[in-house]
XYZ file of N, CA and C in Angstrom:
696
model
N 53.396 -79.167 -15.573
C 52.344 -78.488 -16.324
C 51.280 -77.932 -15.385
N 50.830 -78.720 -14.862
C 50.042 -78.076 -13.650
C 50.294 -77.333 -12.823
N 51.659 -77.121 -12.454
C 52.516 -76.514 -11.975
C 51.986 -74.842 -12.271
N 52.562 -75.087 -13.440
C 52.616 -73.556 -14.450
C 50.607 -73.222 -14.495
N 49.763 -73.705 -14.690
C 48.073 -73.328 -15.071
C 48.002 -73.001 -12.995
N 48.575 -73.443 -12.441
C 48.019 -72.944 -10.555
C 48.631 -71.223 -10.815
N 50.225 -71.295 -11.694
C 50.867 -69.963 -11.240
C 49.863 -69.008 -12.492
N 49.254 -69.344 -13.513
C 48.876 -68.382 -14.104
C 47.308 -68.382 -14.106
N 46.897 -69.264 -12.597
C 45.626 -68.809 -12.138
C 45.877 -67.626 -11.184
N 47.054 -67.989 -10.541
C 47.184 -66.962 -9.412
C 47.715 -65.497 -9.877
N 48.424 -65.289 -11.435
C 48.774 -63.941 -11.988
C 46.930 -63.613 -11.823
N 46.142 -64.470 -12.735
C 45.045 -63.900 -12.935
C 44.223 -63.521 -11.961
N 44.018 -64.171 -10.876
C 43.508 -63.468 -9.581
C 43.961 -62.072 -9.093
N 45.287 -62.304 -9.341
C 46.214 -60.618 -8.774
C 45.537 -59.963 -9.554
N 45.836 -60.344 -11.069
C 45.282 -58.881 -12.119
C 43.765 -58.573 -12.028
N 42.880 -59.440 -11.539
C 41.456 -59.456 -11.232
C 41.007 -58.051 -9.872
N 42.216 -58.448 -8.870
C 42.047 -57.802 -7.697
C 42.529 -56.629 -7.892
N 43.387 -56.577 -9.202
C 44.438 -55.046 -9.163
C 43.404 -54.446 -9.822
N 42.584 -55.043 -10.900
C 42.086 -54.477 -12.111
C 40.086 -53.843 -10.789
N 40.043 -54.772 -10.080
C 38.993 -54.370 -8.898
C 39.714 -53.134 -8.093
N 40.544 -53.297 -7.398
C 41.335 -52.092 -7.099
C 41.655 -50.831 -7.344
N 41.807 -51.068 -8.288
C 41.716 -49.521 -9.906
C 40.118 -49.035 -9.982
N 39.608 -50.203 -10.238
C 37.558 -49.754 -10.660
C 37.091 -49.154 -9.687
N 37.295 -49.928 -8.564
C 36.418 -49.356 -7.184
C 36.753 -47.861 -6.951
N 37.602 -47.563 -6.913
C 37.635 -46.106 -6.253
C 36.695 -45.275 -7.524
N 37.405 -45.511 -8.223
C 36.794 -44.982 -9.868
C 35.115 -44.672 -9.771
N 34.667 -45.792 -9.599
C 33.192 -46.085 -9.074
C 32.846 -45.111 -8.092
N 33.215 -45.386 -6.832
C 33.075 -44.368 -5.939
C 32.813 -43.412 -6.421
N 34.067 -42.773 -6.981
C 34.381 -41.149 -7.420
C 32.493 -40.696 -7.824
N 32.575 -41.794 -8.907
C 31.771 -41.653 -10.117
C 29.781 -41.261 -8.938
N 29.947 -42.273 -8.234
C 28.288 -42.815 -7.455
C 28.920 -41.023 -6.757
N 29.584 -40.534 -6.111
C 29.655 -39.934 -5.466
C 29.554 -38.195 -6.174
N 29.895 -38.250 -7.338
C 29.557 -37.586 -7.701
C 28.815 -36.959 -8.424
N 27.751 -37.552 -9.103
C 26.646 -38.179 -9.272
C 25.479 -37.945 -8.248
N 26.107 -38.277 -7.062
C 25.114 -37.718 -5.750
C 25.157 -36.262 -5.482
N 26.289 -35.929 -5.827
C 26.528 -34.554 -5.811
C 25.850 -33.767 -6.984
N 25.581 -34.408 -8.140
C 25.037 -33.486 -8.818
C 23.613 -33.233 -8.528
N 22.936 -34.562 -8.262
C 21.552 -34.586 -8.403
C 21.180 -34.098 -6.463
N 22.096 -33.734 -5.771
C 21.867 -32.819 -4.612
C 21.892 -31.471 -4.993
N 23.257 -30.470 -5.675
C 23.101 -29.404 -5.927
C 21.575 -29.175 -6.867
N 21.413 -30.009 -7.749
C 19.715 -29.786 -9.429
C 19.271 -29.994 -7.749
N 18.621 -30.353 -6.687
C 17.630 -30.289 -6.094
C 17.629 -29.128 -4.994
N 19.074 -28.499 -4.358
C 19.024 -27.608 -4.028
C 18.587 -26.233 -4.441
N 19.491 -26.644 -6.041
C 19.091 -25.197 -6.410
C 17.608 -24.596 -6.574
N 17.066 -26.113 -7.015
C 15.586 -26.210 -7.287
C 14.624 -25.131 -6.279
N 15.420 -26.009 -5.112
C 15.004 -25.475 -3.881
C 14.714 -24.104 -3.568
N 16.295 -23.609 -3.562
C 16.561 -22.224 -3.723
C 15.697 -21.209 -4.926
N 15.632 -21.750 -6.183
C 14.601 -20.849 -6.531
C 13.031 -20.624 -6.526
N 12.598 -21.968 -5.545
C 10.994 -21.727 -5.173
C 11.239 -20.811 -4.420
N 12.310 -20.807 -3.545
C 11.510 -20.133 -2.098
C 11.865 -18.456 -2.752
N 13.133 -18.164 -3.561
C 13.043 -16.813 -4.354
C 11.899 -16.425 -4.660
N 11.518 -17.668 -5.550
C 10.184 -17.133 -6.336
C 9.425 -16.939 -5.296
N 8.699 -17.703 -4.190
C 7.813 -17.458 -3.649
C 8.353 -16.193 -2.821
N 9.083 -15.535 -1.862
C 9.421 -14.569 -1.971
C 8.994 -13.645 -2.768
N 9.530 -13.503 -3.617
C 9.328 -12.160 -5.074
C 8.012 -12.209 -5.456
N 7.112 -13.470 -5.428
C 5.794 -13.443 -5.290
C 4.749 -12.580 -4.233
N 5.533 -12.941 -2.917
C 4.969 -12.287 -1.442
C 5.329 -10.543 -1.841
N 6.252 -10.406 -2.122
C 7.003 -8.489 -2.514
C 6.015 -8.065 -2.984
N 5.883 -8.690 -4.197
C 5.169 -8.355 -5.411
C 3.524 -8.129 -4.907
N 3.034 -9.382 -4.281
C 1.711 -8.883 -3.690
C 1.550 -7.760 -2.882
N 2.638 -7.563 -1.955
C 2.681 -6.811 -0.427
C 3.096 -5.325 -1.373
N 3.719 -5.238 -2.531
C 3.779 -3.986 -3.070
C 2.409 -3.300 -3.542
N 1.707 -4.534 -4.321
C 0.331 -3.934 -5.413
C -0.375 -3.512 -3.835
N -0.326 -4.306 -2.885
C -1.357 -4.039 -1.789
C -1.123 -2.416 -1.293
N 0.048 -2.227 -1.116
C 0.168 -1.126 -0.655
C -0.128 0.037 -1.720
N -0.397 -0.027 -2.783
C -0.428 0.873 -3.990
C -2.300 0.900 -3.554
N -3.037 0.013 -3.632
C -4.324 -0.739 -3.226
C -4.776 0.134 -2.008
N -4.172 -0.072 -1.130
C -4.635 1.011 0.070
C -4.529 2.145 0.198
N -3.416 2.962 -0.491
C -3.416 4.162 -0.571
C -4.599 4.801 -0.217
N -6.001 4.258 -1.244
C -7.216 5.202 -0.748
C -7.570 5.251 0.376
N -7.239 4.113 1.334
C -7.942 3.725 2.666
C -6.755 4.748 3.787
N -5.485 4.659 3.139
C -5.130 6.157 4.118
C -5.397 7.109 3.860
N -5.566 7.453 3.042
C -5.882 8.745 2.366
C -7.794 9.135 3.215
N -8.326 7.964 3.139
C -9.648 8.393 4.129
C -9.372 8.497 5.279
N -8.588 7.348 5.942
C -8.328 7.595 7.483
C -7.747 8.884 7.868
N -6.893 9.507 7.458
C -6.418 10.742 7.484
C -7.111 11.778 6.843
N -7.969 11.784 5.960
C -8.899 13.000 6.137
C -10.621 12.816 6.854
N -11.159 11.691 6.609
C -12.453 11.123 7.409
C -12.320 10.914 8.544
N -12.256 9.427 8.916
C -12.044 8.719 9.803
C -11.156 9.528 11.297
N -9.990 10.771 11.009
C -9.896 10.921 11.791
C -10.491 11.991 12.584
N -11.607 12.717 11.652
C -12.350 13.319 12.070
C -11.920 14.888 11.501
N -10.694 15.058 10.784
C -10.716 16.327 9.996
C -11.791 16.773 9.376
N -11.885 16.042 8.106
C -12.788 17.164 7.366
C -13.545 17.617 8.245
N -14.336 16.985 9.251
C -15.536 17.377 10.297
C -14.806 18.382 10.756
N -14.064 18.377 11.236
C -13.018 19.885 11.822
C -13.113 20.958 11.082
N -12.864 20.569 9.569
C -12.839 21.848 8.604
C -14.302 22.488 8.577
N -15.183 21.608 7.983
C -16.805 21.871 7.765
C -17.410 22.707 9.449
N -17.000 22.281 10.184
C -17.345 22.961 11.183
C -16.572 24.142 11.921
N -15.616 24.637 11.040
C -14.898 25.708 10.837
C -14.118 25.767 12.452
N -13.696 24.250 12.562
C -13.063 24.590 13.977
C -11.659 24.423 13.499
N -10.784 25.526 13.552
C -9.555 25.702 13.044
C -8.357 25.725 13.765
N -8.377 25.579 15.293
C -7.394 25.150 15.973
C -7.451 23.611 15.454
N -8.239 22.761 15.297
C -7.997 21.259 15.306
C -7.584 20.746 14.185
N -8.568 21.566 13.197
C -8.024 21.785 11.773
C -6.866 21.687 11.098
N -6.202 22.842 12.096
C -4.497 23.252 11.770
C -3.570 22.432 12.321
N -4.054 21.494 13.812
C -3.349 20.478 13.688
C -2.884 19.340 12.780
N -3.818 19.133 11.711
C -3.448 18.474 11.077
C -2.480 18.405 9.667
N -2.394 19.755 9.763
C -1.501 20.103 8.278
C -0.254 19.215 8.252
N 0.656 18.960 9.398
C 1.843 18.104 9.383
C 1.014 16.300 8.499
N -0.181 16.523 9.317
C -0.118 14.631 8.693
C -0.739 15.036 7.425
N -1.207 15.797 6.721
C -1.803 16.175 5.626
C -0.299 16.028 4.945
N 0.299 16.585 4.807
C 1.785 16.455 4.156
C 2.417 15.437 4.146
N 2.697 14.455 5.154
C 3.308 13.428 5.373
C 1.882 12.142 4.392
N 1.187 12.507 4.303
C 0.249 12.033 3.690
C 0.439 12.191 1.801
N 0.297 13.292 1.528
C 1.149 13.782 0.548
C 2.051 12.935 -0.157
N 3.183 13.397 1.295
C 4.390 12.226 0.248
C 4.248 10.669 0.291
N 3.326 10.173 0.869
C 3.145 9.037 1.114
C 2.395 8.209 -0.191
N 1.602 9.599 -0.723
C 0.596 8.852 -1.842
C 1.853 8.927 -3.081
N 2.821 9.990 -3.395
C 4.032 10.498 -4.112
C 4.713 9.324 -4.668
N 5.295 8.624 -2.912
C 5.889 7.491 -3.298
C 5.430 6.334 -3.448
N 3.839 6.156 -3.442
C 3.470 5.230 -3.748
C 3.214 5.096 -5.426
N 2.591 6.106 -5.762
C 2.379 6.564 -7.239
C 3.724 6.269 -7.928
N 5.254 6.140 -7.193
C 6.234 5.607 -7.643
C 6.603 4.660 -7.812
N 6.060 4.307 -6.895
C 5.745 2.785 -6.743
C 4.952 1.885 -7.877
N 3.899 2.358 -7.920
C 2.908 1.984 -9.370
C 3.812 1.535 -10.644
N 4.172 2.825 -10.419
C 5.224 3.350 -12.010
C 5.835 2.163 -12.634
N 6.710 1.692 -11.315
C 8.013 0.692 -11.339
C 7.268 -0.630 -11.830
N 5.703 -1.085 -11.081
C 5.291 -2.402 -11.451
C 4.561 -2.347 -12.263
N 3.222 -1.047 -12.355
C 2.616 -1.344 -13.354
C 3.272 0.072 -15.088
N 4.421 0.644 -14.694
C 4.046 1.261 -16.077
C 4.748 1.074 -17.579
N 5.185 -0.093 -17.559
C 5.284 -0.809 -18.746
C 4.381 -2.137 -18.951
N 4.003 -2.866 -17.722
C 3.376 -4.244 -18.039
C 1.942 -3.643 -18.112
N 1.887 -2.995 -16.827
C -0.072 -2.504 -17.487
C -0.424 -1.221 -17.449
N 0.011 -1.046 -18.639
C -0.581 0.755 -18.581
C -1.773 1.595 -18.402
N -2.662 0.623 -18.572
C -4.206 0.755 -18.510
C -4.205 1.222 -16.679
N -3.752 0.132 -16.269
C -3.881 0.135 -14.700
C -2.934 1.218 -14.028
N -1.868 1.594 -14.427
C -1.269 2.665 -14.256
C -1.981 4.012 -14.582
N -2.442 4.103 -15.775
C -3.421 5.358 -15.788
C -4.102 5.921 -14.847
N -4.596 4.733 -14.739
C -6.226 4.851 -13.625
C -5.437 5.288 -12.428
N -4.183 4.685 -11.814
C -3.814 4.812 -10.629
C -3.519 6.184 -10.663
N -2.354 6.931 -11.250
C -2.040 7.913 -11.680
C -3.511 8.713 -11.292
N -4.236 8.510 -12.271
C -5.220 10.102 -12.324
C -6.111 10.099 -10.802
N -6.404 9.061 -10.188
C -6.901 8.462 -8.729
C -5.911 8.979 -7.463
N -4.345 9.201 -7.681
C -3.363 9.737 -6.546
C -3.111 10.876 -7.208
N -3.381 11.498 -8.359
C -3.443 12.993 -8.753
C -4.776 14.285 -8.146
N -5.770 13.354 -8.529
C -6.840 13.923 -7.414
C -6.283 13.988 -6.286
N -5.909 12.855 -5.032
C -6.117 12.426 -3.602
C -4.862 13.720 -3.610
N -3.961 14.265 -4.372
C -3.155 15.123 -4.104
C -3.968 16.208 -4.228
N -4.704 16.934 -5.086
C -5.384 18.009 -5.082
C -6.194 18.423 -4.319
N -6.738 17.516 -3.566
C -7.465 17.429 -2.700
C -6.864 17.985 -1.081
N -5.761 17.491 -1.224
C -4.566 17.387 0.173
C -4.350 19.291 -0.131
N -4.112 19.314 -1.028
C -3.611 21.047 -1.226
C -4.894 22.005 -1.299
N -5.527 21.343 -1.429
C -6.892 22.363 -1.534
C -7.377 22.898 -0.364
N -7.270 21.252 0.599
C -7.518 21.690 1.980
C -6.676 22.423 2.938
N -4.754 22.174 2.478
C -4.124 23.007 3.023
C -4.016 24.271 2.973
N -4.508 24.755 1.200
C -4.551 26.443 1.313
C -5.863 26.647 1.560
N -6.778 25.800 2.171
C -7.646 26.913 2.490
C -7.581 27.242 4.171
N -6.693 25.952 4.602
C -6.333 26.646 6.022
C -5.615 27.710 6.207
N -4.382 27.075 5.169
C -3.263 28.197 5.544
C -3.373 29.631 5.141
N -3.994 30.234 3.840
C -4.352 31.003 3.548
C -5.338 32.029 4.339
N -5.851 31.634 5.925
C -6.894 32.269 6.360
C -8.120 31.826 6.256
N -8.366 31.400 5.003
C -10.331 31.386 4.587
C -10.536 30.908 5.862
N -10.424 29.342 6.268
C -11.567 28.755 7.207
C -11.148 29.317 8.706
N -10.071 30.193 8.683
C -10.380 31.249 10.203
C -11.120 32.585 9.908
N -11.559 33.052 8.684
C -12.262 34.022 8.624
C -13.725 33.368 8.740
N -14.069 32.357 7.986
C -15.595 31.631 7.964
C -15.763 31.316 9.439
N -14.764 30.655 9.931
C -15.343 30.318 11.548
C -15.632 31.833 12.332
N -14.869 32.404 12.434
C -14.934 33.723 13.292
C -16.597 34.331 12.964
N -16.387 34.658 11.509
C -17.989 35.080 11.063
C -18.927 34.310 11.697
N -18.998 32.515 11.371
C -19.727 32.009 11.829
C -20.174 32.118 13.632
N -19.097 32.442 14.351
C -19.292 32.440 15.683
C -19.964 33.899 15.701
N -19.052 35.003 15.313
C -19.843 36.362 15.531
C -21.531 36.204 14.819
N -21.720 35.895 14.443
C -23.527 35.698 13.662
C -24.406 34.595 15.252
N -23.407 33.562 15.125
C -24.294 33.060 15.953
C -24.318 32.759 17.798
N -23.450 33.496 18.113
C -23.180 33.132 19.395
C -24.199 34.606 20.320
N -24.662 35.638 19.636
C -25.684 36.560 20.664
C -26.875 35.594 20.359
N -26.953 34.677 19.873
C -28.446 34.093 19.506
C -28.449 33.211 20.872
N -27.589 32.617 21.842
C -27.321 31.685 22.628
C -28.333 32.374 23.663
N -28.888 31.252 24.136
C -30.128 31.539 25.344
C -29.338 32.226 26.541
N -28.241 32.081 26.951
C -27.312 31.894 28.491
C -26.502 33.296 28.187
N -26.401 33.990 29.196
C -24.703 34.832 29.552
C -23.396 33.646 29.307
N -23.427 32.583 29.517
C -22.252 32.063 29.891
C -21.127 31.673 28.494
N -19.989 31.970 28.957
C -18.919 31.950 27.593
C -19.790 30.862 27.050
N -19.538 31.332 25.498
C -20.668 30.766 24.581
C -19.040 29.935 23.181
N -18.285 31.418 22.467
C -17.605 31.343 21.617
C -16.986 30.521 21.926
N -16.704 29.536 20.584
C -16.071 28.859 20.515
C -16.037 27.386 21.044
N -17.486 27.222 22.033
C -17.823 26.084 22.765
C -18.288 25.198 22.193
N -17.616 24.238 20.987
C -18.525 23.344 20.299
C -19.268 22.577 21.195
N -18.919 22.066 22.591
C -20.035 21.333 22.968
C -21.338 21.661 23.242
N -21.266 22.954 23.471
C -22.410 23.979 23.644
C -23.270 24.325 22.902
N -22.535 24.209 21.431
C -23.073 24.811 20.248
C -24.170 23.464 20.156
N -23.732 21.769 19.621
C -23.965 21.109 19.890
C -25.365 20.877 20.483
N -25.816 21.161 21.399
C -26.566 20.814 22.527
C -27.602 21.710 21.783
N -27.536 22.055 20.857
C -28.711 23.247 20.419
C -28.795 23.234 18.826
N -29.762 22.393 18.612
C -29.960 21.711 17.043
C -30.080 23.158 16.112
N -30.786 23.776 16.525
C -31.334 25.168 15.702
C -29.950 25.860 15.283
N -29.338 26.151 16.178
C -27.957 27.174 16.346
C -27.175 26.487 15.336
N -26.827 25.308 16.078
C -26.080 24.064 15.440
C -25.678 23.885 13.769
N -27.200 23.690 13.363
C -27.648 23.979 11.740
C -27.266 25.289 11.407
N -27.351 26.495 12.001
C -27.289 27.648 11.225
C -25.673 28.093 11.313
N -25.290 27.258 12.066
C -23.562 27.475 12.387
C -22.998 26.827 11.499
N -23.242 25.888 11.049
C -23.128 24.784 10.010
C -22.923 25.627 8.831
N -24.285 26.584 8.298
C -24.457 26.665 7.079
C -23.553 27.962 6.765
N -23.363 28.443 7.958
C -22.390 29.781 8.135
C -20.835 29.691 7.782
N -20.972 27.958 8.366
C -19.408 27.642 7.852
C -18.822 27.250 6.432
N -20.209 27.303 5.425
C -20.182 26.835 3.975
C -19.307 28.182 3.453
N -18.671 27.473 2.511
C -17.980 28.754 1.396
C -17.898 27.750 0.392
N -17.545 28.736 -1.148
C -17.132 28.156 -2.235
C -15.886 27.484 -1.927
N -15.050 27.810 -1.401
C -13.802 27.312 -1.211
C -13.765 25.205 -0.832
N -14.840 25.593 -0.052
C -14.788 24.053 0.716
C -16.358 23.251 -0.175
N -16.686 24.081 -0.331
C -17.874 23.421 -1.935
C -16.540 22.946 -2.987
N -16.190 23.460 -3.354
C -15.002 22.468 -4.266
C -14.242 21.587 -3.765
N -14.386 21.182 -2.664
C -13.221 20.400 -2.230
C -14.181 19.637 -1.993
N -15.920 19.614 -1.682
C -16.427 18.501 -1.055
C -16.731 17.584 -2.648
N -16.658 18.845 -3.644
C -17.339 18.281 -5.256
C -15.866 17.059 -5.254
N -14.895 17.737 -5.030
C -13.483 17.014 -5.661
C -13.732 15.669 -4.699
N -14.062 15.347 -3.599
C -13.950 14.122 -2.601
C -15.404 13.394 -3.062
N -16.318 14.071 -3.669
C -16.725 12.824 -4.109
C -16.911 12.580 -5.450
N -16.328 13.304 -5.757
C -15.700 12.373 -7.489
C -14.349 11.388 -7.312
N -13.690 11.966 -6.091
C -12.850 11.081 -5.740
C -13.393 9.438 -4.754
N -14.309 9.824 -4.290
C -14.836 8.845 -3.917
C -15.077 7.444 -5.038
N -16.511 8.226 -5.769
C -16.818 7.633 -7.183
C -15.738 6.811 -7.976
N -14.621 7.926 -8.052
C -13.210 7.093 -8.689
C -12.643 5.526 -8.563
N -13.128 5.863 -7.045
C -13.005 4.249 -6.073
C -13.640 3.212 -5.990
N -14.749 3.296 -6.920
C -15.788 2.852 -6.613
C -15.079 1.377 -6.905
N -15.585 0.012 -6.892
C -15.450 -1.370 -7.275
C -14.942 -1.016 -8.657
N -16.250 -0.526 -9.683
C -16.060 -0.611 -11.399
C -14.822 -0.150 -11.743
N -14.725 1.442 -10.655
C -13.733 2.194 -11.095
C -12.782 1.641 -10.861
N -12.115 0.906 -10.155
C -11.143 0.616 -9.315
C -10.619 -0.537 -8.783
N -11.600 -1.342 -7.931
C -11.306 -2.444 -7.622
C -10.446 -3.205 -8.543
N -11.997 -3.862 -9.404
C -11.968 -4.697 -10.287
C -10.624 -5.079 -10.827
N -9.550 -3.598 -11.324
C -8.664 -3.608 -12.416
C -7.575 -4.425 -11.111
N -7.667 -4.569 -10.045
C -6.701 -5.136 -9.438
C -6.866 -6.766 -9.122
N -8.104 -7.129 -9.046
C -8.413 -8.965 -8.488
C -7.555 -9.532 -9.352
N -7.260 -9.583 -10.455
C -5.974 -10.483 -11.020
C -4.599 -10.887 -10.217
N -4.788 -9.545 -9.641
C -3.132 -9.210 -8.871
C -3.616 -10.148 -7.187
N -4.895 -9.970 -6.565
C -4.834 -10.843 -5.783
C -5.410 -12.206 -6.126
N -5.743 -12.575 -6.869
C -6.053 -13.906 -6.825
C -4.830 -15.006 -6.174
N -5.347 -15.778 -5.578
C -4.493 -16.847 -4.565
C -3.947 -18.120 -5.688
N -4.274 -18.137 -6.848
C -3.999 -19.208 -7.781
C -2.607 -18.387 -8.520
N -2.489 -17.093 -8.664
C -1.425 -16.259 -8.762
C -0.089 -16.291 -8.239
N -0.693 -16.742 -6.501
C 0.493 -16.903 -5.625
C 0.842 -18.357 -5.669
């Protein structure tokens, strides 16, 4: 009898170890894949912050560039000293600039396309404004090109030099010497006023209504949403 309860302790140990044998891998499988899931939910996790933050950075680095437009649009007609070129009817320097006047052009074009894509279904308000703000900065760009290209500001300069250059104290080549002109406040002023036309009276009215346009109220303001840092 005892005999037989040792042999059907020892079936039961086998079936214990077979029935452990079978589980364990099972288990494994199970812990292991399991690890695998809750690695991919944290990768992916992963993967779509850094998208998002990405598409966040685009998204800012796009409105910004829509944002500056005005600030090229001055550097290339202020800052680099054009308009002063035009107003002072010096038209070799003038006419250098027609290439970046154009390239300027299409620059505001595709930015205004730019607008379109982000703001002209989500904010139309802000699209407006942009729109009628790079519709000027274009009129402006053409106003000044036909009045080069057309002649006017080489007929106003020429006049202006023939009026004022027998007034010069000296024999010595006079035309055309802005540094010369310069050096002589009286002349200077009346060379100035020689270089006025209607032509460039509308273009100075149009730059500062375009200015005005820019102002903070006009302008700014409708964008601080778009930079705020709690955004990003």
């Amino acid at each position: 009898m005892e005999q037989i309860v040792e042999q059907l302790i020892k079936l039961n140990r086998r079936d214990l170890l077979d029935i452990v044998g079978i589980l364990l891998p099972i288990v494994l499988t199970v812990v292991i894949i399991v690890q695998d899931i809750v690695h991919f939910r944290r990768t992916n996790e992963l993967q779509k912050q850094i998208h998002n933050r990405d598409r966040a950075k685009q998204y800012h680095d796009d409105i910004l560039i829509i944002y500056n437009t005005f600030y090229e649009f001055c550097d290339t007609i202020f800052t680099s000293g054009f308009s002063y070129n035009v107003e002072s009817g010096n038209y070799n320097l003038a006419s250098t600039w027609i290439n970046n006047l154009n390239t300027l052009r299409i620059s505001i074009g595709r930015n205004q396309d730019l607008a379109k894509l982000i703001f002209g279904r989500s904010n139309k308000g802000l699209y407006s404004i942009i729109e009628d703000r790079f519709s000027l900065s274009t009129k402006i760009i053409d106003k000044y090109i036909e009045y080069i290209n057309s002649g006017r500001l080489f007929t106003v300069s020429e006049n202006a030099w023939t009026r004022v250059s027998p007034q010069y104290p000296t024999q010595v080549p006079f035309r055309y010497n802005y540094v010369m002109l310069a050096q002589d406040k009286s002349l200077y002023d009346d060379f100035m006023k020689l270089c006025e036309s209607e032509e460039l009276k509308e273009i100075q009215t149009l730059v500062k209504e375009h200015k005005e346009k820019h102002s903070y109220d006009n302008f700014d303001k409708y964008f601080e949403e778009y930079f705020s840092l709690d955004e990003l």
